[in-house]
mmCIF file of C-alpha atoms in Angstrom:
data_model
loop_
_atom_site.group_PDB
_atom_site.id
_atom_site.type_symbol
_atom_site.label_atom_id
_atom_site.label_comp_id
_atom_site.label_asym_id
_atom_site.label_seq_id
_atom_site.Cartn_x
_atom_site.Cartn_y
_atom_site.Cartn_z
ATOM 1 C CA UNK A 1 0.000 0.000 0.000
ATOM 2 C CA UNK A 2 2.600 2.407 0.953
ATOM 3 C CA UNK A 3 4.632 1.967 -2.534
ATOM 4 C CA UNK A 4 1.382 2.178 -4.143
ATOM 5 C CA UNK A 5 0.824 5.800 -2.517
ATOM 6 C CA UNK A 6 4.579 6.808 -3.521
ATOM 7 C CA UNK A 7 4.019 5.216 -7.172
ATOM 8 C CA UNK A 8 0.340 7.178 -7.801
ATOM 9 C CA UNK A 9 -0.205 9.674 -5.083
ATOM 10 C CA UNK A 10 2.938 11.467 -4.076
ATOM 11 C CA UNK A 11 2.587 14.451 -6.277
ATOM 12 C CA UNK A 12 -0.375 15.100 -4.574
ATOM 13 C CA UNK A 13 0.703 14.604 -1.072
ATOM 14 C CA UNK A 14 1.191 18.508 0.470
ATOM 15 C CA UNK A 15 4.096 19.039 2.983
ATOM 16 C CA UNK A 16 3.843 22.525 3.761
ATOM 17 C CA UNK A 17 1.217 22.474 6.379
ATOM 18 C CA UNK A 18 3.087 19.697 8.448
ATOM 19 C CA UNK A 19 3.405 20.390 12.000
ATOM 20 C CA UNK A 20 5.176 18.375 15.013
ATOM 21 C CA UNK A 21 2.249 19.244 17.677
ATOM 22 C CA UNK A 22 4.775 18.049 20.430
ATOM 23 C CA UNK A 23 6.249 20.409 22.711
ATOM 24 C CA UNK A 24 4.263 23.240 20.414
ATOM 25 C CA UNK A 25 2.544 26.079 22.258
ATOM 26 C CA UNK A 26 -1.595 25.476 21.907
ATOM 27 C CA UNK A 27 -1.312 29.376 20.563
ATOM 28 C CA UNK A 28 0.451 28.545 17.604
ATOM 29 C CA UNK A 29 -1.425 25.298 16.673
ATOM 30 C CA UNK A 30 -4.539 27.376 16.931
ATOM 31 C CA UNK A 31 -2.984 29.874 14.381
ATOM 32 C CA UNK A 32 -1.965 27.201 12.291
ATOM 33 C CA UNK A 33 -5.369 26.328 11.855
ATOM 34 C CA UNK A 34 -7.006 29.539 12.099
ATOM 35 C CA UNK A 35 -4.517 30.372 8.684
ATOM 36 C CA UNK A 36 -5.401 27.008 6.826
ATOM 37 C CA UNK A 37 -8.879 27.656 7.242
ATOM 38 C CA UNK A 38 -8.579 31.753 5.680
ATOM 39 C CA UNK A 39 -6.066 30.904 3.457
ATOM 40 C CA UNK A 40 -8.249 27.885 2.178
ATOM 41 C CA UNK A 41 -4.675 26.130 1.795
ATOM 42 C CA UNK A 42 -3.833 28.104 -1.575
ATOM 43 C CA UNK A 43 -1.246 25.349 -2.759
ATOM 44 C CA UNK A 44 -2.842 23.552 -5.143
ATOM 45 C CA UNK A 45 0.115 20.812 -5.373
ATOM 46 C CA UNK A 46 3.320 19.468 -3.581
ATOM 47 C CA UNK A 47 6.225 21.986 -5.302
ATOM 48 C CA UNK A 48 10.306 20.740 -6.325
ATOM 49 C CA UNK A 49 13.007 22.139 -6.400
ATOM 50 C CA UNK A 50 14.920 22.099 -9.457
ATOM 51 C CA UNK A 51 16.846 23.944 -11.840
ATOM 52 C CA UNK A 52 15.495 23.925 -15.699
ATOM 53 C CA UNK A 53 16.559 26.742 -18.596
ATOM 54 C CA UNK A 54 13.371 27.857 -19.866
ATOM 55 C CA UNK A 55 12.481 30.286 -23.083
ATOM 56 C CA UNK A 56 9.373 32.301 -22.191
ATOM 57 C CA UNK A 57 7.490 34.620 -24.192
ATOM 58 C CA UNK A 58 5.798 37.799 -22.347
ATOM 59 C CA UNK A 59 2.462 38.267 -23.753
ATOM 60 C CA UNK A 60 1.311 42.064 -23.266
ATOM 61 C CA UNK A 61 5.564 43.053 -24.376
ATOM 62 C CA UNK A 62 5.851 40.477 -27.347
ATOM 63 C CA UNK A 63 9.192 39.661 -26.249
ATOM 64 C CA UNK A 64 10.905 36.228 -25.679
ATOM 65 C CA UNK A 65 12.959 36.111 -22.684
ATOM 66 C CA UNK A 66 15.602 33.076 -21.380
ATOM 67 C CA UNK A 67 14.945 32.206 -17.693
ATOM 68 C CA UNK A 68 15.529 29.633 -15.490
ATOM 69 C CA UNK A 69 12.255 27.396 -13.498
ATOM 70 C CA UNK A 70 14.012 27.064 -9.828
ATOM 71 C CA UNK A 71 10.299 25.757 -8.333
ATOM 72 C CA UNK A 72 7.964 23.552 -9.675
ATOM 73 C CA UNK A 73 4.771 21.926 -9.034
ATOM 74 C CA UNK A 74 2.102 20.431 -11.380
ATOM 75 C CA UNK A 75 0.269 24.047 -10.777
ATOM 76 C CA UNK A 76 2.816 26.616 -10.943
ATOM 77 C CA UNK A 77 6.532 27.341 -11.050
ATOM 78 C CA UNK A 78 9.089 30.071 -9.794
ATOM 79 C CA UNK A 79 10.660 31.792 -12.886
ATOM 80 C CA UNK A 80 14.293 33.930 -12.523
ATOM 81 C CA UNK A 81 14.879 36.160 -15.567
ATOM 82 C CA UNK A 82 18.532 36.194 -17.348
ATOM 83 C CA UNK A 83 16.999 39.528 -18.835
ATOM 84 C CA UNK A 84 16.733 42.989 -16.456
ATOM 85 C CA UNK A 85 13.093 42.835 -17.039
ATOM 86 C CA UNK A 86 10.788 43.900 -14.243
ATOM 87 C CA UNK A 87 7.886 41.925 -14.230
ATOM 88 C CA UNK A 88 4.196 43.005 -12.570
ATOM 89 C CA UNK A 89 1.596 41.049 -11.040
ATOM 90 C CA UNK A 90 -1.331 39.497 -14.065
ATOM 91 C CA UNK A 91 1.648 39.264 -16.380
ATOM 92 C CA UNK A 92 0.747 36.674 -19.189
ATOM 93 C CA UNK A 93 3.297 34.270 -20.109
ATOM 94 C CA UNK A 94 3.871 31.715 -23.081
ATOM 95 C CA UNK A 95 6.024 29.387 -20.948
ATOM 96 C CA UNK A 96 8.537 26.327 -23.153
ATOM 97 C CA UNK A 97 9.504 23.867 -20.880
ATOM 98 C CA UNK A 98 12.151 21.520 -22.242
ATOM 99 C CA UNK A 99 10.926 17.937 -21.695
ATOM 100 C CA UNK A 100 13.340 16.163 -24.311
ATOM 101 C CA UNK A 101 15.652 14.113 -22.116
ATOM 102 C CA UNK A 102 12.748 13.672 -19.538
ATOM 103 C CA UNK A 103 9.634 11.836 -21.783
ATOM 104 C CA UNK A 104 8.999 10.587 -24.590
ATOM 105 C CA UNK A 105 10.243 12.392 -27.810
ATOM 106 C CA UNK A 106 7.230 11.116 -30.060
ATOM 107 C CA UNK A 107 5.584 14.322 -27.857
ATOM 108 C CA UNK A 108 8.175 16.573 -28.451
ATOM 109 C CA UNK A 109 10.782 18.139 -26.774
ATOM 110 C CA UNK A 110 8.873 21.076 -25.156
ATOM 111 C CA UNK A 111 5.980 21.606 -23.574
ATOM 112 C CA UNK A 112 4.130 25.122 -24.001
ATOM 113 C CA UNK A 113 1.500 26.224 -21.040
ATOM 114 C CA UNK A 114 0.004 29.207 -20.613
ATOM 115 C CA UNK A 115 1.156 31.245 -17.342
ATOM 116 C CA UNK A 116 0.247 34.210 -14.619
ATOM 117 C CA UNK A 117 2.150 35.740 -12.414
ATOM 118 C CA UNK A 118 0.512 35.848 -9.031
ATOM 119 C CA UNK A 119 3.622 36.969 -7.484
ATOM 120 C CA UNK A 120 6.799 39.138 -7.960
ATOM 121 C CA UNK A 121 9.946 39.027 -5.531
ATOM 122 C CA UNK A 122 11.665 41.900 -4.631
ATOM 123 C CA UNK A 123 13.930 41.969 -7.441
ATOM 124 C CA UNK A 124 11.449 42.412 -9.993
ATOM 125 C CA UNK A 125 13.368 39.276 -12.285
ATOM 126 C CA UNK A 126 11.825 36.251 -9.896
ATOM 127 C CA UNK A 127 7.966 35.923 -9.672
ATOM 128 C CA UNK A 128 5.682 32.841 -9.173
ATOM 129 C CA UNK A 129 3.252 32.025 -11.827
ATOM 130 C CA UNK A 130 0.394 29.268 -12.384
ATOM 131 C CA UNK A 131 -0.433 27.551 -15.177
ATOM 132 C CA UNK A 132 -3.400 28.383 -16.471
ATOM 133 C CA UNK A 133 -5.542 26.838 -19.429
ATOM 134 C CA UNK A 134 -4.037 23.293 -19.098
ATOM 135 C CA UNK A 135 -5.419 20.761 -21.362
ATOM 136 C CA UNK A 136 -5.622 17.450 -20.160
ATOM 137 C CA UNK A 137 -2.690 16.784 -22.432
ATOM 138 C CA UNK A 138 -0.523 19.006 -21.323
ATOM 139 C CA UNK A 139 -1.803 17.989 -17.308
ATOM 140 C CA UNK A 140 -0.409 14.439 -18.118
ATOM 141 C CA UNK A 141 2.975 15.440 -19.910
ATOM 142 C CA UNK A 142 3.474 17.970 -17.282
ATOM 143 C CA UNK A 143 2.800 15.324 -14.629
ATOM 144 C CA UNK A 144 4.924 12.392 -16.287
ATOM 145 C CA UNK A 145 8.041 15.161 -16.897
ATOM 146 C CA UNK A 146 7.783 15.872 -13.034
ATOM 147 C CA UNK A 147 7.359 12.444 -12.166
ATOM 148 C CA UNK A 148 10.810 11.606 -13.904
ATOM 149 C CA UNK A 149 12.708 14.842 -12.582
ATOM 150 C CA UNK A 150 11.765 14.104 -8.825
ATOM 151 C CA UNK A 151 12.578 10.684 -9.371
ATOM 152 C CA UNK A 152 15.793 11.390 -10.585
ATOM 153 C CA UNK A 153 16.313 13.653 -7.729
ATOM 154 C CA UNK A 154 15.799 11.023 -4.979
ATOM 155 C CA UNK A 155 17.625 8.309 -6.486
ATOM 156 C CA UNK A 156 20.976 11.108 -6.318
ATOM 157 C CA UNK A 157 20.110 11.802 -2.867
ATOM 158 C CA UNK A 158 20.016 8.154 -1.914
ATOM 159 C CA UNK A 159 22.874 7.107 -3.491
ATOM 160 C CA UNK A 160 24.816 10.063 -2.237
ATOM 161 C CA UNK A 161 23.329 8.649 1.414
ATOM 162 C CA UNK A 162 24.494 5.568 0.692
ATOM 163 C CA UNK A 163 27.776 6.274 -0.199
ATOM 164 C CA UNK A 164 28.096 8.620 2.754
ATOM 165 C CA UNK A 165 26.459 6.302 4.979
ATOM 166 C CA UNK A 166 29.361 3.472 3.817
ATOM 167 C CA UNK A 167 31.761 5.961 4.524
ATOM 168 C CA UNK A 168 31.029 6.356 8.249
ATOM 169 C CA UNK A 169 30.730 2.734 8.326
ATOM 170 C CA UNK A 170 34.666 1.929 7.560
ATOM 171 C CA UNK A 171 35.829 4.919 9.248
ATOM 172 C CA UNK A 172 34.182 3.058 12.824
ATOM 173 C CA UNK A 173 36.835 0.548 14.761
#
């Protein structure tokens, strides 16, 4: 059951609202709560980090800038700008995520979704966006390109663990 929840359901599985109630004042549990109930618990899905070079094309400018995704979730991403362009909150975005070496190639090596910035960082060059318009096509390459990225991910960390966890073992007497 459990590898069938980390094979199907992971994506879906939020972290950011996890607590450890023990030893944590009742106050701040209650404002926990209080703020998932306000908030409605915005995140839509679990978000990675990761480091992709994207092309993007800013609608209401017609220009196409080079970025990088640094966050991303089958909802949204965090875009950083190579370009000094300041970006502004209900900016429209024509986002080409390079899939190539992560699915299948019969689909191509991009996939193109439709973006809005809900949020700009202080610099004006990193904002947060959501996908918006996503076929059900696009929802399933999106989801098997994450899927293989994440894997990828953990199976680095692990072996990294491994190799560190080896270490300490023939270092002991």
């Amino acid at each position: 059951l459990v590898n069938l929840y980390h094979n199907e359901l992971l994506l879906y599985h939020e972290t950011d609202e996890y607590i450890v109630y023990q030893g944590m004042a009742r106050t701040h549990i209650y404002n926990r709560i209080k703020t998932g109930i306000e908030d409605q618990n915005k995140r839509r899905s679990r978000r990675y980090s990761v480091f992709l070079p994207v092309s993007f094309l800013h609608l209401s400018r017609d220009i196409r800038i080079d970025g990088n995704i640094v966050d991303l979730s089958l909802h949204g991403a965090i875009l950083t700008s190579v370009a000094e362009i300041i970006f502004k909150v209900g900016d429209q975005l024509k986002l080409s995520i390079p899939v190539g070496d992560h699915i299948d190639h019969s689909t191509g090596d991009f996939i193109k979704v439709s973006a809005k910035v809900r949020r700009v960082y202080i610099s004006g060059t990193k904002v947060s966006v959501s996908f918006e318009h996503v076929t059900d096509n696009q929802l399933k390459k999106l989801t098997i390109f994450l899927t293989h990225v994440v894997s990828q991910q953990m199976s680095r960390k692990a072996n990294r663990l491994r190799a560190h966890l080896a270490l300490q073992q023939s270092l002991e007497p």
